[in-house]
CSV table of C-alpha atoms and ligand atoms in Angstrom, one decimal:
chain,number,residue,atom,x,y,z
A,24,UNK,CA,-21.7,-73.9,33.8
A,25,UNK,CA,-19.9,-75.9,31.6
A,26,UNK,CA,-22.2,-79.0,30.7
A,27,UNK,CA,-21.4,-82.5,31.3
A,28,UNK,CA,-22.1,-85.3,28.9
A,29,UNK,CA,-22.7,-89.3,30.1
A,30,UNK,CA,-20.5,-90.3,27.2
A,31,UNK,CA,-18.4,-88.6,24.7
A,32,UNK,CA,-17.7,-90.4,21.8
A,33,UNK,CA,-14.2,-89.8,19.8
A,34,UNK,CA,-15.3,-90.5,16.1
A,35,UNK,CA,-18.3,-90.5,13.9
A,36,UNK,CA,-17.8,-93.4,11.9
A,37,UNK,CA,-19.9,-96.2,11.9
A,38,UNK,CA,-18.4,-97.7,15.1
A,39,UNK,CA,-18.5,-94.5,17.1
A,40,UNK,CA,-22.3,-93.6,14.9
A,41,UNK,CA,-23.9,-96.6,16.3
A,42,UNK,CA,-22.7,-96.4,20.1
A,43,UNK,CA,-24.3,-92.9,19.8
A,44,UNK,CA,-27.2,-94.5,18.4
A,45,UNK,CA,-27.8,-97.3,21.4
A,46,UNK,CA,-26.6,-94.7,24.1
A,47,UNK,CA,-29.2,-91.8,23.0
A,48,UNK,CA,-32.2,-94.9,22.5
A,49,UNK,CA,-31.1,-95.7,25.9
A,50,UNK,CA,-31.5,-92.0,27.2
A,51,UNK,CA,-28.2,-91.0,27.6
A,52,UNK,CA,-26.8,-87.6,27.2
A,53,UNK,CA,-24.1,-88.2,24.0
A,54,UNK,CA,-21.2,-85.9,22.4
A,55,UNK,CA,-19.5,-87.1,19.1
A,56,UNK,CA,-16.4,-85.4,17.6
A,57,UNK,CA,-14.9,-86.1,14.3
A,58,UNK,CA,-12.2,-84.4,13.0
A,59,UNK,CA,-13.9,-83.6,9.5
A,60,UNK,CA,-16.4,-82.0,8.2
A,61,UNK,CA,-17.8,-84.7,7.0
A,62,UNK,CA,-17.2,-88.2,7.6
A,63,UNK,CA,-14.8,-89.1,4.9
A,64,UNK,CA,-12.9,-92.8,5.8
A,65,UNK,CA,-13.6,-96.1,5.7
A,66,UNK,CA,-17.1,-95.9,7.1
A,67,UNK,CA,-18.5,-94.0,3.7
A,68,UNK,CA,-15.5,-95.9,1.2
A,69,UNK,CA,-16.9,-99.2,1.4
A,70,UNK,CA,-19.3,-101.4,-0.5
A,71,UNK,CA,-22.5,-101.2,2.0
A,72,UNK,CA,-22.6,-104.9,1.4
A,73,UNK,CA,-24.3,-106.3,4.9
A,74,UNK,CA,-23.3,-109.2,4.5
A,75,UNK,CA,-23.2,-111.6,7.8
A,76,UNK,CA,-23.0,-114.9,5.5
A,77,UNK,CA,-19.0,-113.9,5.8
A,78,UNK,CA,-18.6,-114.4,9.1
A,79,UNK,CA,-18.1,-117.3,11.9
A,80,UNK,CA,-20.8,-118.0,13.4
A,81,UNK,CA,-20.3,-114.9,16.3
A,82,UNK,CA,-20.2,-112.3,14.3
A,83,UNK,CA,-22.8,-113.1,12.3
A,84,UNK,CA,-24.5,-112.8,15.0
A,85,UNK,CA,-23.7,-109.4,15.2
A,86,UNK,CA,-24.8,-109.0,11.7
A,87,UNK,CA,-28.2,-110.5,11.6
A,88,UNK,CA,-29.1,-108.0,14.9
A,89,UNK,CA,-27.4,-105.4,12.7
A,90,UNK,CA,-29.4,-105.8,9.8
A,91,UNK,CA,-32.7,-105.4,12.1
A,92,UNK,CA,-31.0,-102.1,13.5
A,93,UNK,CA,-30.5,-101.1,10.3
A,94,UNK,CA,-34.0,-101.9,8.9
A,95,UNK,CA,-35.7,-100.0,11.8
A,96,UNK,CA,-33.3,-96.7,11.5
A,97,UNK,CA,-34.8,-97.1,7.3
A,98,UNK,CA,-37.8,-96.3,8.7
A,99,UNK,CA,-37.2,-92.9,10.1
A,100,UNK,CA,-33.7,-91.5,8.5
A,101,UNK,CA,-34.1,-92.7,4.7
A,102,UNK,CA,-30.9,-95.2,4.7
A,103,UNK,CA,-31.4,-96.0,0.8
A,104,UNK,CA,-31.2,-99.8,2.4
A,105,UNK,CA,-32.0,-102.1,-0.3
A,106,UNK,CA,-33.1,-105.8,0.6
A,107,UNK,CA,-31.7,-107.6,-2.4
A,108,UNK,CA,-29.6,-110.8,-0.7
A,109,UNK,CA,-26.2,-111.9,-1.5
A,110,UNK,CA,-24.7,-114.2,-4.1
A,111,UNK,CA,-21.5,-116.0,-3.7
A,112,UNK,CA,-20.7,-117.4,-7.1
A,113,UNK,CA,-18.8,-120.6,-7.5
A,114,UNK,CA,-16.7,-120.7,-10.9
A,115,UNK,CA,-15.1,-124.5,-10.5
A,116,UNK,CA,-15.6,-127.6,-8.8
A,117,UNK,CA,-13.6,-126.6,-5.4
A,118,UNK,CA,-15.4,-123.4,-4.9
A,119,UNK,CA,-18.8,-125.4,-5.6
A,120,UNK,CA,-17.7,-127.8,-2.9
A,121,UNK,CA,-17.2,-125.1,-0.6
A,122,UNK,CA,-20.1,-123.2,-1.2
A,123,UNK,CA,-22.6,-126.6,-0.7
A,124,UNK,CA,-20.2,-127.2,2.7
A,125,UNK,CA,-20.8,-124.2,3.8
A,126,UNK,CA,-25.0,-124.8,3.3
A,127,UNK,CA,-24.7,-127.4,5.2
A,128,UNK,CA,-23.6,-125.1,8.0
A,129,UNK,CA,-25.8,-122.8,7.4
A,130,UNK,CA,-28.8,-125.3,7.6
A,131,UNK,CA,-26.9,-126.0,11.1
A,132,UNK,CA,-27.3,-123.3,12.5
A,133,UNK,CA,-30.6,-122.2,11.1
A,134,UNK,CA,-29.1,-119.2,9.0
A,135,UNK,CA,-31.4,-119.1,5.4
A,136,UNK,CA,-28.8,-120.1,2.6
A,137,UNK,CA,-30.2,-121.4,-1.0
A,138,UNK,CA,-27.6,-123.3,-3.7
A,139,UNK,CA,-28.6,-122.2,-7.2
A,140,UNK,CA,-27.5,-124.1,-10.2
A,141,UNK,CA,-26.0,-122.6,-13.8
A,142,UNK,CA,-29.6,-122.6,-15.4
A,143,UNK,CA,-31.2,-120.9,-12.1
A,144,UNK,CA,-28.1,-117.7,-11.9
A,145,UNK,CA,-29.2,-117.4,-15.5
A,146,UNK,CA,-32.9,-116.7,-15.2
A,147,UNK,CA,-32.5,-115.0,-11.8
A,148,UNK,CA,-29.1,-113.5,-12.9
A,149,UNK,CA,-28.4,-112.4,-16.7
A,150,UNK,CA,-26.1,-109.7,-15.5
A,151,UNK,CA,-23.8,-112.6,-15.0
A,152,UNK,CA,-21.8,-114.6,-17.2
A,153,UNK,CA,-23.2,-118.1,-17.7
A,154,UNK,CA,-19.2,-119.1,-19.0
A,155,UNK,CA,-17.9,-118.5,-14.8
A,156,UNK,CA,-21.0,-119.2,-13.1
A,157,UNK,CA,-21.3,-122.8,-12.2
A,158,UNK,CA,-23.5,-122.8,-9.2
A,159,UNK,CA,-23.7,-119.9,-6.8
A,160,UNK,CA,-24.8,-119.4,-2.6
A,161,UNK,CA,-27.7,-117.4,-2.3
A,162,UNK,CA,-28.9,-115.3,1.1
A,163,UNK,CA,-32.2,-113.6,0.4
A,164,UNK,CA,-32.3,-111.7,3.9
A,165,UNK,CA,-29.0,-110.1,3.3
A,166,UNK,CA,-29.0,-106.3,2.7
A,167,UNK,CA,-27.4,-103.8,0.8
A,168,UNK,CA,-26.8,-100.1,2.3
A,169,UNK,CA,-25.8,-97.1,0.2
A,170,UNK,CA,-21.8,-96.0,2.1
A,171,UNK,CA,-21.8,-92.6,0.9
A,172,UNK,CA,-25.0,-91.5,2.9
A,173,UNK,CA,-25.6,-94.0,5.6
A,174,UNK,CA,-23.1,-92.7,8.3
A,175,UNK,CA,-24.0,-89.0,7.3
A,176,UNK,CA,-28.2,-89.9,7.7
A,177,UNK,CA,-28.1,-91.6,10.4
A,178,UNK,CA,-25.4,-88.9,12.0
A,179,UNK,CA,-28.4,-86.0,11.1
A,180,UNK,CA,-31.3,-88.1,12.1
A,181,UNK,CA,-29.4,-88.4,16.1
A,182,UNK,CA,-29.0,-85.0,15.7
A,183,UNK,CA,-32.2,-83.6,14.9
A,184,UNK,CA,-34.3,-86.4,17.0
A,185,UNK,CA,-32.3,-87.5,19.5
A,186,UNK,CA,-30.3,-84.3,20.8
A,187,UNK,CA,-26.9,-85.9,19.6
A,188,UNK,CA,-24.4,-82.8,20.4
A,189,UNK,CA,-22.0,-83.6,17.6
A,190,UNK,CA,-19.0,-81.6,17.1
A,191,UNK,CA,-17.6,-82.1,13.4
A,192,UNK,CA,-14.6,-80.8,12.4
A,193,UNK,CA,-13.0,-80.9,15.7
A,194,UNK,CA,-10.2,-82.7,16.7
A,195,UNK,CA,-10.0,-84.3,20.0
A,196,UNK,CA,-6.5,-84.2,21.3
A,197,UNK,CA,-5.9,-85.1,25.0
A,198,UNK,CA,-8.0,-86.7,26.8
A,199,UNK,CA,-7.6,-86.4,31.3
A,200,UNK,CA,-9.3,-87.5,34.1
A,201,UNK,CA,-9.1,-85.4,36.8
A,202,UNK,CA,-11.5,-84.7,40.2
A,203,UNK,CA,-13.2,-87.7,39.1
A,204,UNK,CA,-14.6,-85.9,35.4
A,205,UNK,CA,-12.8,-87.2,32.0
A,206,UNK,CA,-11.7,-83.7,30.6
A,207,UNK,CA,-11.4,-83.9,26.8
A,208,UNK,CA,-9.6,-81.2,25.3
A,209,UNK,CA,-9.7,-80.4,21.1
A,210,UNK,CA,-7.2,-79.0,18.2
A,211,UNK,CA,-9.5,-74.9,19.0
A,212,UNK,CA,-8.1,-75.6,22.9
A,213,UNK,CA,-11.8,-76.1,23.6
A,214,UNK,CA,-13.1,-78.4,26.7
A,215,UNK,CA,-15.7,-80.7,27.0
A,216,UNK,CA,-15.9,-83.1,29.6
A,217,UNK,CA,-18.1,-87.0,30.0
A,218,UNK,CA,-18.3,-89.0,32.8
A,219,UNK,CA,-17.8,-92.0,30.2
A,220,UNK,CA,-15.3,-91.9,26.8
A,221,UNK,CA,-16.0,-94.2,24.1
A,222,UNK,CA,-13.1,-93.9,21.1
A,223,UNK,CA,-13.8,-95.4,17.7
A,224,UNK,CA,-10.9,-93.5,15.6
A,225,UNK,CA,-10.8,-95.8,13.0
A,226,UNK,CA,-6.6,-96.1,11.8
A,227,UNK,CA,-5.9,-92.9,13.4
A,228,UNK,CA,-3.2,-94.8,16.3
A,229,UNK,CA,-1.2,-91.1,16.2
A,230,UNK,CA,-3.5,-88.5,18.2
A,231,UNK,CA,-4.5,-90.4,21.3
A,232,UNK,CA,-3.0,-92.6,23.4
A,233,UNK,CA,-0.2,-93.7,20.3
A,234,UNK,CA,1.4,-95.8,23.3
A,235,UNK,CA,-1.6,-98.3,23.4
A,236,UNK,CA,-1.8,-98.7,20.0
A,237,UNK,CA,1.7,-99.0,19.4
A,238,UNK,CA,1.6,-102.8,21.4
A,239,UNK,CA,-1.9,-103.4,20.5
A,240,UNK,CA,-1.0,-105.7,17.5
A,241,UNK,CA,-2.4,-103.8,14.7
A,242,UNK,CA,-2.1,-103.7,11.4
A,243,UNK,CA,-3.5,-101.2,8.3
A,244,UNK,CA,-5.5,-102.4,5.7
A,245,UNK,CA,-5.5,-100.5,2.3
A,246,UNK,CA,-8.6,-100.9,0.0
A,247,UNK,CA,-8.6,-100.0,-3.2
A,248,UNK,CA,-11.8,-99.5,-5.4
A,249,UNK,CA,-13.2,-98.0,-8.4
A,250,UNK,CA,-16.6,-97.5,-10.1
A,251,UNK,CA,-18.1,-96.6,-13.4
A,252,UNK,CA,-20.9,-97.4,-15.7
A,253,UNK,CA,-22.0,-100.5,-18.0
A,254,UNK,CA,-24.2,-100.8,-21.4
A,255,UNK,CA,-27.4,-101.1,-19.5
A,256,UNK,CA,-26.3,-103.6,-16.8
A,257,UNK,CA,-28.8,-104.0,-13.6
A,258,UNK,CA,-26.9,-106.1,-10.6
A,259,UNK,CA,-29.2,-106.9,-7.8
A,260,UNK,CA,-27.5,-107.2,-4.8
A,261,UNK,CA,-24.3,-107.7,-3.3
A,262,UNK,CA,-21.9,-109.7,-5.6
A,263,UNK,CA,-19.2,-112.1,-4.1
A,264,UNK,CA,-17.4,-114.6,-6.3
A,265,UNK,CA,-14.9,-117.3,-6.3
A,266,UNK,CA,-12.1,-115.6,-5.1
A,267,UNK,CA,-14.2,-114.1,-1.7
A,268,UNK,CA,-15.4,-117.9,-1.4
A,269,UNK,CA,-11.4,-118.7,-1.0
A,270,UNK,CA,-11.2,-115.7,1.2
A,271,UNK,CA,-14.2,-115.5,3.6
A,272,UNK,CA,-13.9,-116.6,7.7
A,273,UNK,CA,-17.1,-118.4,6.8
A,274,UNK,CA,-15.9,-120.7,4.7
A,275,UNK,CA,-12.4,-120.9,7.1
A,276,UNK,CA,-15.1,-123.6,8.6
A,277,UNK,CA,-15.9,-125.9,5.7
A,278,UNK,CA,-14.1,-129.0,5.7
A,279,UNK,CA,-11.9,-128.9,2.2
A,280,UNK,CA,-11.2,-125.2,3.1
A,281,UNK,CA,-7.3,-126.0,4.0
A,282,UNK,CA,-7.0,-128.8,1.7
A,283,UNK,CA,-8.3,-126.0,-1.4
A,284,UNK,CA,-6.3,-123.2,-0.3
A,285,UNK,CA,-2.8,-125.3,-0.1
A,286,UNK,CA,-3.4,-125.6,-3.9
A,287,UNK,CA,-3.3,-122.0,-4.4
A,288,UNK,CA,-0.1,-120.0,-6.2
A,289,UNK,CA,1.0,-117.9,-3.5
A,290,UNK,CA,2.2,-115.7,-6.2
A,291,UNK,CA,-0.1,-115.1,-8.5
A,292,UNK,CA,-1.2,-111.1,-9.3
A,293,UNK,CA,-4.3,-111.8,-7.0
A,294,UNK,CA,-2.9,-112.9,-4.3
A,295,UNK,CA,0.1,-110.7,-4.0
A,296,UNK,CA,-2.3,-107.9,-4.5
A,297,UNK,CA,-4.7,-109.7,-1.8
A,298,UNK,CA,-7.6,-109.0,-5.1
A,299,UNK,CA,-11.1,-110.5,-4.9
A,300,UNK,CA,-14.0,-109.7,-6.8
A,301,UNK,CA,-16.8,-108.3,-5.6
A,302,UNK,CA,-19.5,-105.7,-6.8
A,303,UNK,CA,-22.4,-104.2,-6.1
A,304,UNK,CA,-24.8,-101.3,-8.3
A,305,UNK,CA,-25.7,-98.3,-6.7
A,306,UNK,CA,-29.6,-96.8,-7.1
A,307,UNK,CA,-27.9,-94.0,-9.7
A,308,UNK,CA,-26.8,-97.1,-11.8
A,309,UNK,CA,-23.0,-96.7,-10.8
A,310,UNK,CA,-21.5,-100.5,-10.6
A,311,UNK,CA,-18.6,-100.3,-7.9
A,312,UNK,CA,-16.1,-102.5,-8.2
A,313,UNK,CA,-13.5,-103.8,-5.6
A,314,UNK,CA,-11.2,-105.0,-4.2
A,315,UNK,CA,-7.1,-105.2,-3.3
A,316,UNK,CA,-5.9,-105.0,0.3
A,317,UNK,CA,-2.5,-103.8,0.9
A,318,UNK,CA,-1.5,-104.2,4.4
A,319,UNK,CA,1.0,-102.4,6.9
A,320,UNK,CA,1.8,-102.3,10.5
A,321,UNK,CA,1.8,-98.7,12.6
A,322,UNK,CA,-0.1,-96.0,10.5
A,323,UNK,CA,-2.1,-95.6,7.2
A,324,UNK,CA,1.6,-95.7,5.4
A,325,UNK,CA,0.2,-99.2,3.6
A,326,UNK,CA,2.1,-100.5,0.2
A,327,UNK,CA,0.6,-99.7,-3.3
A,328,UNK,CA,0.6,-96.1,-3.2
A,329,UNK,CA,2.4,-95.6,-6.8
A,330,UNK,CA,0.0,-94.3,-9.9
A,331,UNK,CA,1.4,-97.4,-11.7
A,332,UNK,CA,0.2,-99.8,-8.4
A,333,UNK,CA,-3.1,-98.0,-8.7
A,334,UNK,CA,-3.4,-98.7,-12.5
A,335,UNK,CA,-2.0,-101.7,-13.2
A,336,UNK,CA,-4.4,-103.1,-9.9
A,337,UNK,CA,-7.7,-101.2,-11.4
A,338,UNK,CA,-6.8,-103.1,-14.7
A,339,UNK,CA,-6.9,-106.1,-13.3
A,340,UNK,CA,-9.7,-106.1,-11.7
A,341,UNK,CA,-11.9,-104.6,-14.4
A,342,UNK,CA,-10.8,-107.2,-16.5
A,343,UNK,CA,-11.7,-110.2,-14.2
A,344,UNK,CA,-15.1,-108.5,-13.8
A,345,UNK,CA,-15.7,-108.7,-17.5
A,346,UNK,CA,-15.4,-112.2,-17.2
A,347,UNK,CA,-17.7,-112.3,-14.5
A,348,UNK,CA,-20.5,-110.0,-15.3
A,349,UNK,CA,-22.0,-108.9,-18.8
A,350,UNK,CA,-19.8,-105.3,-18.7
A,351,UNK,CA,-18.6,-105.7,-21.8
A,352,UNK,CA,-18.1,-101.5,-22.3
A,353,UNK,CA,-17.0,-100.7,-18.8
A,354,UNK,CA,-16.5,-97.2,-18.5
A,355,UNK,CA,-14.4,-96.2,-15.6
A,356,UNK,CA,-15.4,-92.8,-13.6
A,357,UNK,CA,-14.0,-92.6,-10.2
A,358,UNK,CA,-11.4,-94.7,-8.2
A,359,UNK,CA,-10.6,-94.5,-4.3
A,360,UNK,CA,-8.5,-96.2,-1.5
A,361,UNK,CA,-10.1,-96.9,1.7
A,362,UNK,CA,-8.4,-97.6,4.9
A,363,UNK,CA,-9.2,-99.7,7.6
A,364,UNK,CA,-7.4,-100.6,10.9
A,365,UNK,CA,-7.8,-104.7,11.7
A,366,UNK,CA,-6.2,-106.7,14.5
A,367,UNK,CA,-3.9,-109.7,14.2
A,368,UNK,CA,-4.6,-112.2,16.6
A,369,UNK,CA,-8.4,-111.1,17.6
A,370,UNK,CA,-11.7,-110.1,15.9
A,371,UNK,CA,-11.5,-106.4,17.6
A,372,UNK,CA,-9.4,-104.3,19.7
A,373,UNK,CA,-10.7,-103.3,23.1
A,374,UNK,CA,-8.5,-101.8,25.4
A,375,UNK,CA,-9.3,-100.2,28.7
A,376,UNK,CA,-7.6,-96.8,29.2
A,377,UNK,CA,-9.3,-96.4,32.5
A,378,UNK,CA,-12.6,-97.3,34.3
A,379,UNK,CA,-14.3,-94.9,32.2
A,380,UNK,CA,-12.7,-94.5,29.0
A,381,UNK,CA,-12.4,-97.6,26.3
A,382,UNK,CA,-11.1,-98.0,22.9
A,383,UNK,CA,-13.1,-99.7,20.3
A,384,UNK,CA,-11.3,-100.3,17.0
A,385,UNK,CA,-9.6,-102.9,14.8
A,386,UNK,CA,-12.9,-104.5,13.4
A,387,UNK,CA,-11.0,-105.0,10.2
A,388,UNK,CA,-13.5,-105.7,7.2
A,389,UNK,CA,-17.0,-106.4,9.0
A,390,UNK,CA,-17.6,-103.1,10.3
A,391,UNK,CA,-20.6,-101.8,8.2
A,392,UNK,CA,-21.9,-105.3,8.9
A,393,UNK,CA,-21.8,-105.9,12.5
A,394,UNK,CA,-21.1,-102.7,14.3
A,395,UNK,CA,-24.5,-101.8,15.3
A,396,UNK,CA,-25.1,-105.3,16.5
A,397,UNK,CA,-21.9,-105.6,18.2
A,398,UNK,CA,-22.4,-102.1,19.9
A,399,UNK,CA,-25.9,-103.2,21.0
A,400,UNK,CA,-24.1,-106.3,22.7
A,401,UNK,CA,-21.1,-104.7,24.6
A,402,UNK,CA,-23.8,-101.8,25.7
A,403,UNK,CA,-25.9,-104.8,26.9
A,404,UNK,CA,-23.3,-106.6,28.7
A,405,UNK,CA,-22.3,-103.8,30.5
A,406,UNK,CA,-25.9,-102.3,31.6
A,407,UNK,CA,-26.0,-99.7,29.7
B,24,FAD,C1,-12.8,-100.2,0.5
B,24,FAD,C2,-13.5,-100.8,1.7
B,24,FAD,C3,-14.6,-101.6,1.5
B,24,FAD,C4,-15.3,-102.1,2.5
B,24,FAD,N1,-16.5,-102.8,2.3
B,24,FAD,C5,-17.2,-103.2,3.4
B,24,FAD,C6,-18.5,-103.8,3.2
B,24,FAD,O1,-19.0,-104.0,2.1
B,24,FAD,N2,-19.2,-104.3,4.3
B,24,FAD,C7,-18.7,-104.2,5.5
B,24,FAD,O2,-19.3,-104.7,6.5
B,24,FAD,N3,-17.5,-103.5,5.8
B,24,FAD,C8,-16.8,-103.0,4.7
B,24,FAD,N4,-15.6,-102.4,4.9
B,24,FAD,C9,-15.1,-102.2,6.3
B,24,FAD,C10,-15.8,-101.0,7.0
B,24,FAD,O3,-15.9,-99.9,6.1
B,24,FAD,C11,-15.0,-100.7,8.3
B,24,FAD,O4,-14.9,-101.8,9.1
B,24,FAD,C12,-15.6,-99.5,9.1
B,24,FAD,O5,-15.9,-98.5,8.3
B,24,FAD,C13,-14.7,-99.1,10.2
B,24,FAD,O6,-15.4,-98.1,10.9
B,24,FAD,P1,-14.8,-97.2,12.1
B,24,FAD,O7,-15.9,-96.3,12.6
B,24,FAD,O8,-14.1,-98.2,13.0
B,24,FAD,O9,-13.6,-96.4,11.4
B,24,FAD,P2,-13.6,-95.1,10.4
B,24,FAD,O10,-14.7,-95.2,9.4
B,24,FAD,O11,-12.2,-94.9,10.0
B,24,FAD,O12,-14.0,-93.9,11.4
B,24,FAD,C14,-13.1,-93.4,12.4
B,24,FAD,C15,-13.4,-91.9,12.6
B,24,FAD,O13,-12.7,-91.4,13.7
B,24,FAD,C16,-12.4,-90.1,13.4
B,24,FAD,N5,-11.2,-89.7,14.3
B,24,FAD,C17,-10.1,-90.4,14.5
B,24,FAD,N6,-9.3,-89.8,15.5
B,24,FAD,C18,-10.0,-88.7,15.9
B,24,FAD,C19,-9.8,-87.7,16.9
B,24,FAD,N7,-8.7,-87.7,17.6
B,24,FAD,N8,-10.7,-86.7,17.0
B,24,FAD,C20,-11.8,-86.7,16.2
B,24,FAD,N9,-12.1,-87.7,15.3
B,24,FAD,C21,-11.3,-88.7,15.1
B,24,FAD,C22,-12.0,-90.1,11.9
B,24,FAD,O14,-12.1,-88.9,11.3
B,24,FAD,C23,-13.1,-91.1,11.4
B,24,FAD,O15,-14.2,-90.5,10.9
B,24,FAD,C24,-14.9,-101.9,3.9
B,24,FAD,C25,-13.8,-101.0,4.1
B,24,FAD,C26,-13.1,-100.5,3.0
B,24,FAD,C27,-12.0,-99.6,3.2
């Protein structure tokens, strides 16, 4: 007889990876179906910089139970999670103001921050240039998690330990309730069928249920990145710097925010190219470096997809890291687009299909950050 799950799960990045995870802790019978072999979107193009400082103050929620999650899954699946913190860096008097406003805050609502002056980022931090740093945001608790192997661990760990019944390389194309069972049919004309359906497809608004997604207000973000290798350069942790302090939700709270931002050029290369400056090294040494975000309604057409876009942005932002970070002889080796799908006019997209069948998607740029929290949260609230 053909076996039915509790929940089947339409996408194995990290959204649809961590309801797997709480459902299978919570002794639930789970199927999970990417359509590759491997997952290969946004969930393993990222940074893996955990970084709840980013966030108003519920979602960092999310991301302070997310970094627990994570730190417990370490444990047993060998995450390569580094705990290293995270350093905004301030390059001029507005982005110090901001970064001390936003201390403040923090102190409010008991979330650990540290300011550090010039002559404390260059004992702590001689990868970075004493000529932008002028006073820098520190968050020791913050984590760092490697994206190339985190969804693909913790994906084999459920598997082996926790009977996930995951189903790679399979397409899930209609999905049907009928006598009261959720029927799920894939590209091979196989069926599987789940009393509950969770789908976390990422940008993918085409295969299932296009006419939801269609009116759901959402929008395409295009990430691009690149990494290579510098003299002898160690960066510990994640890396954010003046232009994510002008860019953050978090600081969206601080009271100069609007006053600082109305200054801006609305045209300058940055901006028009939606460019801050982030980075981050990996245990191999690799420095990645990021990012643009080019963004587009209705399907992962977003702008920027010319070799000349690609160069003349990858230029750009190796340049500004030299005058960040000691890189001096910045040898480029790889460079990738990532895309995420983000809502306009709320944090996340959930949208009923039925009783029993839920899309969960849109989370924009916080996802490696918050998802296992958030999932633990709507699980909760539901009584799961
Ligand atoms: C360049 C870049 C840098 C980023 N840096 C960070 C960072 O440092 N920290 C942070 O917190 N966040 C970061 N993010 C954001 C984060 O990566 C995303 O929020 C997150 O990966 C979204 O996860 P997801 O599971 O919703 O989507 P995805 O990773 O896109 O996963 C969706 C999955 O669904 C599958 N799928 C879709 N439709 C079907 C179907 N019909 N059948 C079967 N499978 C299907 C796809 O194959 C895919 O694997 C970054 C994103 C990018 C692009």
């Amino acid at each position: 007889m053909e076996k039915e799950f509790d929940f089947a799960i339409v996408g194995g990045g990290i959204m649809g990876t961590s309801f797997a995870y709480h459902l299978l802790q919570r002794g639930y019978t789970v199927a999970l179906f990417d359509k590759n072999y491997t997952p290969i979107e946004a969930s393993v193009r990222n940074f893996g910089q955990v970084v709840p400082s980013g966030f108003g103050a519920e979602w960092q929620k999310y991301g302070i139970a997310s970094m627990e999650i994570y730190r417990s899954i370490q444990k047993v699946a060998q995450l390569d999670l580094r705990e290293e913190g995270s350093l905004y860096i301030a390059s001029n008097e507005e982005e110090i103001r901001l970064i001390e406003e936003l201390n403040t805050i923090n102190q409010k609502n008991q979330y650990d921050s540290i300011i550090f002056d010039a002559s404390d980022i260059a004992k702590l931090y001689p990868e970075i240039k004493h000529s932008y740093a002028k006073a820098a945001l520190h968050f020791p608790l913050e984590i760092q998690v490697n994206p190339k192997t985190t969804v693909e661990r913790m994906l084999h760990w459920l598997k082996e330990k926790k009977q996930l019944h995951y189903f790679n390389n399979v397409t899930i194309q209609d999905i049907e309730v009928s006598s009261s069972k959720i029927h799920l049919t894939d590209n091979f004309k196989n069926e599987y069928t789940a009393k509950k359906v969770m789908i976390c497809s990422g940008h993918d608004f085409k295969t299932l249920f296009p006419e939801i997604f269609l009116n759901a207000g959402l929008k395409t973000v295009k990430l691009q990145m690149l990494s290579g290798i510098a003299n002898n350069t160690k960066i510990k942790g994640s890396i954010l710097t003046g232009w994510s302090i002008r860019r953050y939700e978090c600081f969206q709270e601080c009271p100069s925010y609007q006053q600082i931002i109305a200054q801006e050029d609305p045209n300058s290369f940055q901006r028009l190219h939606g460019i801050h400056i982030l980075a981050k090294q990996e245990a191999d040494g690799t420095i990645i470096l990021g990012d643009s975000h080019h963004y587009a309604s209705h399907g992962p057409n977003a702008a920027g997809t010319d070799y000349e876009d690609i160069i003349n942005v990858n230029d750009f932002m190796i340049a500004e890291a030299k005058k960040i970070l000691n890189i001096d002889h910045f040898e480029l080796r790889n460079t990738w687009a990532g895309i995420y799908s983000q809502c306009t006019d709320k944090p996340i997209l959930v949208e009923n299909i039925s009783d029993d069948i839920t899309v969960v998607t849109g989370i924009g740029g916080k996802g490696m950050t918050a998802s296992l929290g958030y999932t633990q949260d709507f699980l909760n609230k539901l009584n799961f």
